[in-house]
Coordinates of C-alpha atoms and ligand atoms in Angstrom, one line a residue:
M2 CA 80.0 88.8 115.1
E3 CA 82.3 86.9 113.2
T4 CA 84.0 88.9 110.5
T5 CA 83.8 87.4 107.0
I6 CA 87.3 87.3 105.3
H7 CA 87.1 88.1 101.6
P8 CA 90.1 87.1 99.7
E9 CA 90.5 90.9 98.8
S10 CA 90.3 92.2 102.4
I11 CA 93.6 90.2 103.3
P12 CA 95.6 93.5 103.1
D13 CA 94.0 94.4 106.4
Y14 CA 96.0 91.7 108.0
T15 CA 99.3 92.5 107.1
E16 CA 102.2 92.8 109.6
P17 CA 103.1 96.2 110.9
G18 CA 106.2 96.1 109.6
E19 CA 105.5 95.0 106.1
L20 CA 103.2 97.8 106.0
R21 CA 105.3 100.4 106.6
I22 CA 107.9 99.4 104.2
L23 CA 104.9 99.3 101.6
Q24 CA 103.6 102.6 102.9
L25 CA 107.3 104.1 102.4
Q26 CA 108.0 102.9 99.0
R27 CA 104.3 104.0 98.1
L28 CA 105.1 107.5 99.7
R29 CA 108.3 107.7 97.8
A30 CA 106.5 106.7 94.3
T31 CA 103.6 109.7 95.1
V32 CA 106.1 112.4 96.3
Q33 CA 107.9 112.0 92.8
R34 CA 105.0 111.8 90.9
C35 CA 103.7 114.7 92.2
Y36 CA 107.2 116.7 91.8
D37 CA 107.4 115.5 88.1
H38 CA 103.6 116.4 87.4
V39 CA 102.4 119.1 89.6
A40 CA 103.6 122.5 89.3
L41 CA 102.2 123.9 92.6
F42 CA 103.9 121.1 94.2
R43 CA 107.2 121.5 92.5
Q44 CA 107.4 124.8 93.3
R45 CA 106.3 124.3 97.0
M46 CA 109.1 121.7 97.5
D47 CA 111.6 124.1 95.4
E48 CA 111.1 126.8 97.7
R49 CA 111.7 124.7 100.7
G50 CA 114.9 123.3 99.0
L51 CA 113.4 119.6 99.3
K52 CA 113.9 117.1 96.8
P53 CA 111.6 114.0 96.4
A54 CA 114.8 111.8 97.0
D55 CA 114.9 113.6 100.6
I56 CA 112.1 111.5 101.7
Q57 CA 114.0 108.4 102.8
T58 CA 111.8 107.4 105.9
L59 CA 108.0 107.8 106.9
D60 CA 108.3 110.3 109.3
D61 CA 109.9 112.6 106.5
V62 CA 106.5 113.3 105.1
A63 CA 106.6 116.0 108.2
K64 CA 109.0 117.4 105.7
L65 CA 106.6 117.8 103.0
P66 CA 104.2 121.0 102.3
F67 CA 100.5 120.7 103.4
T68 CA 97.8 120.8 100.8
Q69 CA 94.5 123.2 101.8
K70 CA 91.4 123.2 100.1
T71 CA 92.1 126.6 98.7
D72 CA 94.8 125.2 96.6
L73 CA 92.3 122.9 94.8
R74 CA 90.2 126.2 94.2
D75 CA 93.3 128.5 93.1
T76 CA 94.1 125.5 90.6
Y77 CA 90.2 124.9 89.6
P78 CA 89.6 122.8 87.7
Y79 CA 92.2 120.3 86.9
G80 CA 95.3 122.1 88.2
L81 CA 96.4 119.3 90.6
F82 CA 95.9 116.4 88.3
A83 CA 98.9 114.5 87.8
V84 CA 98.2 112.5 84.6
P85 CA 97.0 114.1 81.2
M86 CA 93.3 114.2 80.8
K87 CA 93.5 111.1 78.1
D88 CA 93.8 109.0 81.2
V89 CA 91.3 110.4 83.6
V90 CA 88.4 108.0 83.1
R91 CA 86.0 109.7 85.7
L92 CA 85.6 113.1 87.5
H93 CA 83.6 113.7 90.7
A94 CA 83.1 117.1 92.1
S95 CA 82.0 118.4 95.7
S96 CA 80.3 121.5 96.2
G97 CA 82.5 124.1 98.1
T98 CA 81.0 126.3 100.6
T99 CA 81.8 129.3 98.3
G100 CA 81.4 129.6 94.5
K101 CA 83.3 127.0 92.2
P102 CA 83.4 123.1 93.3
I103 CA 86.2 121.0 94.1
V104 CA 86.8 118.9 91.1
V105 CA 88.6 115.4 91.5
G106 CA 89.8 112.8 88.9
Y107 CA 90.3 109.0 88.7
T108 CA 92.3 107.0 86.6
K109 CA 91.0 103.3 85.6
D110 CA 93.6 102.3 88.2
D111 CA 92.3 104.9 90.9
L112 CA 88.6 103.3 90.4
D113 CA 90.2 100.2 90.8
V114 CA 91.8 100.9 94.2
W115 CA 88.3 102.6 95.2
S116 CA 86.3 99.7 94.6
S117 CA 88.8 97.6 96.6
V118 CA 88.7 99.7 99.7
M119 CA 84.8 99.9 99.4
L120 CA 84.9 96.1 99.0
R121 CA 87.1 96.1 102.3
S122 CA 84.5 98.5 103.9
F123 CA 81.7 96.5 103.2
V124 CA 83.4 93.2 104.8
A125 CA 84.3 94.8 107.7
T126 CA 80.7 95.4 108.6
G127 CA 79.9 91.8 108.0
M128 CA 78.4 92.1 104.5
H129 CA 79.0 89.3 102.0
A130 CA 78.3 88.3 98.6
G131 CA 74.5 87.6 98.6
D132 CA 73.6 90.8 100.7
V133 CA 71.2 92.8 98.8
L134 CA 72.4 96.7 99.5
Q135 CA 70.1 99.7 99.1
N136 CA 72.3 102.3 98.1
A137 CA 70.7 105.4 99.1
Y138 CA 73.8 107.8 99.1
G139 CA 73.4 110.5 96.2
Y140 CA 74.4 109.2 92.6
G141 CA 76.0 111.6 90.5
L142 CA 79.0 114.0 91.3
F143 CA 79.0 113.6 95.0
T144 CA 81.2 110.3 95.7
G145 CA 78.9 108.5 98.0
G146 CA 76.7 106.8 95.2
L147 CA 79.0 105.5 92.7
G148 CA 81.6 104.7 95.6
A149 CA 79.5 102.2 97.3
H150 CA 77.9 101.0 94.3
Y151 CA 81.1 99.6 92.7
G152 CA 82.6 98.2 96.1
A153 CA 79.4 96.4 96.7
E154 CA 79.2 94.8 93.4
R155 CA 82.9 93.9 93.4
L156 CA 82.0 91.9 96.7
G157 CA 79.1 90.1 94.9
A158 CA 76.4 91.8 96.9
T159 CA 73.3 93.0 94.8
V160 CA 73.2 96.5 94.4
I161 CA 69.8 98.7 94.1
P162 CA 70.8 101.8 93.0
I163 CA 68.3 104.0 94.2
S164 CA 70.2 107.0 95.0
G165 CA 68.9 109.2 97.6
G166 CA 65.6 110.9 98.0
N167 CA 62.1 109.8 97.1
T168 CA 61.4 108.5 100.5
E169 CA 57.8 106.6 99.7
R170 CA 59.9 104.4 97.0
Q171 CA 62.6 104.0 99.4
I172 CA 60.3 102.3 101.9
L173 CA 58.7 100.2 99.0
V174 CA 62.1 98.9 98.0
M175 CA 63.0 98.0 101.8
K176 CA 59.6 96.3 101.9
D177 CA 59.7 94.3 98.4
F178 CA 63.3 93.7 97.5
G179 CA 64.6 91.5 100.3
V180 CA 67.1 94.5 101.4
T181 CA 69.4 93.3 104.1
A182 CA 71.8 96.1 104.1
L183 CA 71.4 99.7 103.6
C184 CA 73.3 102.7 103.1
C185 CA 72.8 106.7 103.2
T186 CA 73.6 109.7 105.5
P187 CA 72.7 108.7 109.3
S188 CA 70.3 111.9 109.5
Y189 CA 68.2 110.8 106.1
F190 CA 68.4 107.3 107.9
I191 CA 66.4 108.8 110.7
H192 CA 63.9 110.1 108.4
L193 CA 63.3 106.6 106.8
I194 CA 62.6 104.9 110.1
E195 CA 60.1 107.8 111.2
Q196 CA 58.3 107.3 108.0
V197 CA 58.5 103.5 108.3
N198 CA 56.9 104.0 111.6
A199 CA 54.2 106.2 110.4
G200 CA 53.4 103.8 108.0
G201 CA 52.5 101.4 110.7
V202 CA 55.3 99.2 109.9
R203 CA 58.1 98.3 112.4
F204 CA 61.4 98.8 111.0
E205 CA 62.7 95.5 112.7
D206 CA 60.3 93.7 110.8
L207 CA 61.9 94.7 107.1
G208 CA 64.9 92.4 107.3
V209 CA 67.4 95.2 107.2
K210 CA 70.4 93.9 109.2
I211 CA 73.1 96.2 108.6
G212 CA 73.5 100.2 107.7
I213 CA 76.8 101.9 106.5
F214 CA 76.4 105.5 107.4
G215 CA 78.6 108.8 107.0
A216 CA 79.4 111.5 105.1
E217 CA 78.7 114.0 108.1
P218 CA 79.4 113.9 111.5
W219 CA 77.2 111.9 114.0
T220 CA 77.8 110.6 117.4
E221 CA 77.8 107.4 119.7
A222 CA 74.4 108.6 121.2
M223 CA 72.8 108.6 117.4
R224 CA 74.1 105.2 116.8
Q225 CA 72.3 104.2 119.9
Y226 CA 69.1 105.8 119.0
I227 CA 69.3 104.3 115.5
Q228 CA 70.2 100.8 116.6
R229 CA 67.6 100.8 119.4
E230 CA 64.6 102.4 116.9
S231 CA 65.5 100.3 113.9
G232 CA 66.8 96.8 115.2
I233 CA 69.9 97.0 112.6
K234 CA 73.6 97.1 113.4
A235 CA 74.8 100.5 112.6
F236 CA 78.4 101.5 110.9
D237 CA 80.5 104.6 110.8
I238 CA 81.8 105.0 107.3
Y239 CA 84.4 107.8 106.5
G240 CA 86.1 109.5 103.5
L241 CA 86.3 112.6 101.2
S242 CA 86.1 113.7 97.6
E243 CA 89.6 115.1 97.8
I244 CA 90.9 111.7 99.0
I245 CA 89.0 109.2 97.2
G246 CA 85.2 109.5 98.2
P247 CA 83.7 106.9 100.8
G248 CA 86.2 104.0 101.8
V249 CA 89.1 106.0 103.5
G250 CA 87.9 104.4 106.6
I251 CA 85.3 102.3 108.5
E252 CA 84.2 100.5 111.6
C253 CA 84.6 96.9 112.0
S254 CA 82.4 94.3 114.0
E255 CA 84.0 95.9 117.3
Q256 CA 82.1 99.3 116.5
N257 CA 84.8 101.1 118.2
G258 CA 86.8 103.4 115.9
L259 CA 87.5 103.3 112.4
H260 CA 90.0 101.3 110.8
I261 CA 91.6 103.6 108.0
F262 CA 93.4 101.8 104.8
E263 CA 96.6 102.6 105.8
D264 CA 98.2 101.0 102.7
H265 CA 96.6 103.6 100.4
F266 CA 96.3 106.4 103.1
L267 CA 99.1 107.6 105.2
M268 CA 97.3 109.6 108.2
E269 CA 99.1 112.0 110.6
I270 CA 97.0 114.3 113.1
V271 CA 98.5 117.6 113.6
N272 CA 97.3 120.4 116.0
P273 CA 95.5 122.6 113.9
E274 CA 96.6 125.9 115.0
T275 CA 100.3 125.1 115.5
D276 CA 100.7 122.5 112.6
E277 CA 102.9 120.5 114.8
V278 CA 102.9 116.5 114.2
L279 CA 100.8 115.1 117.4
P280 CA 101.7 111.5 118.9
D281 CA 99.2 108.7 118.6
G282 CA 96.2 109.4 120.7
G283 CA 96.4 113.3 120.6
E284 CA 93.3 114.7 119.3
G285 CA 93.7 117.2 116.3
E286 CA 93.0 117.5 112.5
L287 CA 93.4 114.6 110.5
V288 CA 95.9 115.2 107.3
I289 CA 96.2 112.3 104.8
T290 CA 98.8 111.8 102.1
T291 CA 97.4 109.3 99.3
L292 CA 99.7 106.3 98.6
T293 CA 98.3 104.8 95.3
K294 CA 96.3 107.6 93.6
Q295 CA 97.4 108.2 90.4
A296 CA 95.3 111.1 88.7
F297 CA 94.8 113.1 91.6
P298 CA 97.5 112.3 94.4
M299 CA 97.2 114.4 97.5
I300 CA 99.9 115.1 99.9
R301 CA 99.4 115.9 103.5
Y302 CA 96.0 117.2 102.6
R303 CA 94.2 119.2 105.4
T304 CA 91.2 117.3 105.9
H305 CA 89.8 119.9 108.7
D306 CA 88.1 116.9 110.5
I307 CA 88.9 116.4 114.2
T308 CA 89.9 112.9 115.4
S309 CA 92.8 111.2 117.0
I310 CA 94.5 107.7 116.6
I311 CA 93.6 104.8 118.5
P312 CA 97.2 103.4 119.3
E313 CA 95.7 99.8 121.0
H314 CA 95.2 97.0 118.8
C315 CA 91.4 96.2 117.7
A316 CA 89.8 92.8 119.0
C317 CA 89.3 92.1 115.4
G318 CA 92.5 91.5 114.6
R319 CA 93.1 94.0 111.8
T320 CA 96.3 95.4 112.0
I321 CA 95.6 98.5 110.5
R322 CA 95.0 101.3 112.9
R323 CA 91.9 103.1 113.9
I324 CA 90.9 106.7 114.3
R325 CA 88.0 108.0 116.7
R326 CA 84.8 108.9 115.1
I327 CA 84.9 112.3 113.5
R328 CA 84.4 114.9 116.5
S329 CA 83.5 117.5 114.1
R330 CA 85.0 119.9 111.5
C331 CA 87.5 122.4 113.0
D332 CA 85.8 124.9 111.0
D333 CA 82.2 124.0 113.0
M334 CA 83.7 124.8 116.6
M335 CA 81.4 127.5 117.7
I336 CA 83.0 130.0 120.3
I337 CA 80.2 131.1 122.7
R338 CA 80.8 133.3 125.3
G339 CA 84.5 132.1 125.3
V340 CA 83.8 128.6 125.3
N341 CA 84.4 126.1 122.7
L342 CA 81.5 124.1 121.5
F343 CA 81.0 121.4 119.1
P344 CA 77.3 120.7 117.3
S345 CA 78.6 116.7 118.2
Q346 CA 78.2 118.0 121.9
I347 CA 74.8 119.4 121.6
E348 CA 73.5 116.0 119.8
A349 CA 74.9 113.9 122.5
A350 CA 73.2 116.3 125.0
L351 CA 69.7 116.1 123.5
L352 CA 69.7 112.3 122.9
S353 CA 70.0 111.6 126.5
V354 CA 66.8 113.2 127.3
E355 CA 63.7 111.0 126.4
G356 CA 61.1 112.1 124.5
T357 CA 63.0 114.1 121.6
V358 CA 63.3 113.2 118.3
P359 CA 67.2 113.8 116.9
H360 CA 66.0 116.4 114.6
Y361 CA 67.7 119.7 115.7
Q362 CA 69.4 122.7 114.4
I363 CA 71.6 125.2 116.2
L364 CA 71.1 128.8 115.4
L365 CA 73.9 131.4 115.5
T366 CA 73.0 134.9 115.7
R367 CA 75.0 138.2 116.8
K368 CA 73.8 140.8 119.4
G369 CA 75.6 143.4 120.8
G370 CA 78.6 141.9 119.2
L371 CA 78.5 138.6 121.0
D372 CA 77.2 135.7 119.4
Q373 CA 74.3 134.0 120.6
I374 CA 73.0 130.6 120.0
E375 CA 69.8 128.9 120.2
V376 CA 68.9 125.3 120.0
R377 CA 65.7 124.2 118.1
V378 CA 64.5 120.8 119.0
E379 CA 61.7 118.5 117.4
V380 CA 59.4 117.0 119.9
T381 CA 57.2 114.1 119.3
Q382 CA 53.6 114.7 118.1
A383 CA 52.5 113.4 121.7
M384 CA 54.7 115.7 123.7
F385 CA 54.0 118.6 121.6
S386 CA 50.1 118.6 122.1
D387 CA 50.9 118.4 125.9
R388 CA 50.2 121.4 128.1
I389 CA 52.7 124.4 128.0
R390 CA 53.9 123.6 131.6
E391 CA 55.4 120.2 130.0
V392 CA 56.9 121.7 127.1
E393 CA 58.8 124.6 129.5
S394 CA 59.9 121.6 132.0
M395 CA 61.2 119.6 128.7
Q396 CA 62.7 122.8 127.6
K397 CA 64.7 123.1 131.0
K398 CA 65.7 119.5 131.0
L399 CA 67.2 119.7 127.7
A400 CA 69.1 122.9 128.3
H401 CA 70.2 121.7 131.7
A402 CA 71.6 118.4 129.4
I403 CA 73.4 120.6 127.3
E404 CA 74.9 122.6 130.3
H405 CA 76.1 119.2 131.8
V406 CA 77.7 118.3 129.0
T407 CA 79.3 121.6 127.5
G408 CA 79.0 123.9 130.7
L409 CA 77.0 126.7 128.9
R410 CA 73.5 127.6 129.7
V411 CA 72.0 127.7 126.2
P412 CA 68.5 128.5 125.6
V413 CA 66.4 125.5 123.8
R414 CA 63.3 125.9 122.1
L415 CA 61.1 122.9 121.0
V416 CA 59.3 123.2 117.7
E417 CA 56.5 120.9 116.5
P418 CA 56.8 117.8 114.5
N419 CA 58.3 118.2 111.0
A420 CA 59.2 122.1 111.6
I421 CA 63.0 121.2 111.0
A422 CA 63.5 120.6 107.3
R423 CA 64.5 116.8 106.4
S424 CA 67.6 116.2 104.4
E425 CA 68.2 113.5 101.9
G426 CA 71.9 113.8 101.9
K427 CA 74.1 115.8 104.9
A428 CA 71.8 117.4 107.2
K429 CA 72.6 121.3 107.9
R430 CA 72.9 121.4 111.6
V431 CA 74.2 125.2 112.3
I432 CA 72.4 127.9 110.8
D433 CA 74.9 130.7 111.0
Q434 CA 73.2 134.3 110.7
R435 CA 75.9 136.1 112.5
S436 CA 76.8 137.9 109.2
K437 CA 73.5 139.0 108.2
G438 CA 73.4 141.7 110.7
E439 CA 72.1 142.1 114.4
E440 CA 69.2 140.3 115.8
I441 CA 67.7 138.9 112.6
Q442 CA 66.0 135.7 114.0
Ligands
DLL516 O1 80.9 112.7 102.1 C1 82.4 111.1 101.1 C2 81.5 110.1 101.9 C3 80.3 109.4 101.1 C4 81.6 109.7 103.1 C5 79.6 108.7 101.7 C6 81.0 108.6 103.6 C7 79.9 107.9 102.9 P1 82.6 114.6 101.0 O2 81.4 115.3 100.1 O3 83.9 115.5 99.9 O4 82.8 113.3 100.7 O5 82.5 115.2 102.3 C8 83.8 115.0 103.0 O6 82.2 114.9 105.2 O7 86.0 116.0 105.3 C9 84.0 115.1 106.8 O8 84.0 116.3 107.4 C10 82.3 114.8 106.3 N1 82.5 113.1 106.9 C11 82.4 112.2 105.7 N2 82.4 111.0 106.2 C12 82.2 111.2 107.5 C13 81.8 110.5 109.0 C14 81.8 112.4 101.5 N3 81.8 109.2 108.8 C15 83.6 115.6 104.5 N4 81.8 111.1 110.0 C16 84.7 114.9 105.5 C17 81.8 112.3 110.1 C18 82.1 112.6 107.8 N5 82.2 113.3 109.0

């Protein structure tokens, strides 16, 4: 597919040397701004005897203190803002896992940068002015809806601000409004495909060509499933509220890694245990420093997302670097009988077996002081009504596929169609009942 070059996407083609000069200039300005306006950051710099002027090269970023999600909680709601509230024109929030949300703020310039990186993201997928985008990311405090909205408008696409949920209406709009591109979470898109098919319509007859999916981990196997079942081309988009929202990075027509908009976001990969910075290619935790954010700049933010930088140039011609799709969050890693296990491994294994639909949940319990795991997988109606023996053989096949990928024998239980709750946003794949006492099922 040929990539359309929109005038505003030109920075993707900056010479690498030029980019590094720009990054250093912006890094130094960001560090100075944080030092001057964010008490916690200044205190941490002072504790290390560091001054903003000590940042002389890009590698000096490693001297700076990390920022953690707990820092955002501890300074709730506005303690890390670097501008007075009169300059903050928008707030978003992401629901933390415990208690209070994380609050993030934007100046007018921040919103401008956000629209610009989202515009570039859409361009990378081959979208242009004239495309009709069904924006099924949630509007509201979640960054997905409004982030995609303004980027697509800026591109000149027609945006349908339908938000998440209300599947019947989503389908009606897809059928009647000439939709050519759609964005939502990959798990919700799978639900949409199923519901379209249930109404007797083939998804590929709808006219949707491009899907922009993110906000949760998904695998290459899931992409293949989506593309096969829907006939669209599916792109992975990455971002997080603390950095800007969606638009930190996106895949291009090569669909082989996500380009990070490095003129706005400086990336490092660190070993999550030792905090050591890894060379390009090493897998570890993505750490991001914002280079242009005004209201809510982030220095060395620990994303908890596991990936690696792809050292090779991309065939699409962009010189900004890529990361591999996010494998998992560090906190999603399960340790079962001493083996590290990621939900994405389970997903890839399940999708390698025909006859399942990619609705699954991983149930963690504790028995006799040991962590137990069970994988629940939905099967198609046809499969479910088959004889017990066939269900058993399917369970075995799935367990075998998981063992092949992970080296672990994991019990698999087939459940009836629709037994696993559908999400309109981020899917909940892991149900952790380990803290609820023993043997609760
Ligand atoms: O999910 C922003 C977003 C909206 C991204 C729409 C893409 C599309 P948060 O709610 O703050 O923001 O969640 C951020 O979601 O740290 C990752 O763990 C996960 N995540 C986001 N995109 C991807 C992706 C939005 N493409 C957290 N692959 C991040 C895997 C993703 N995980």
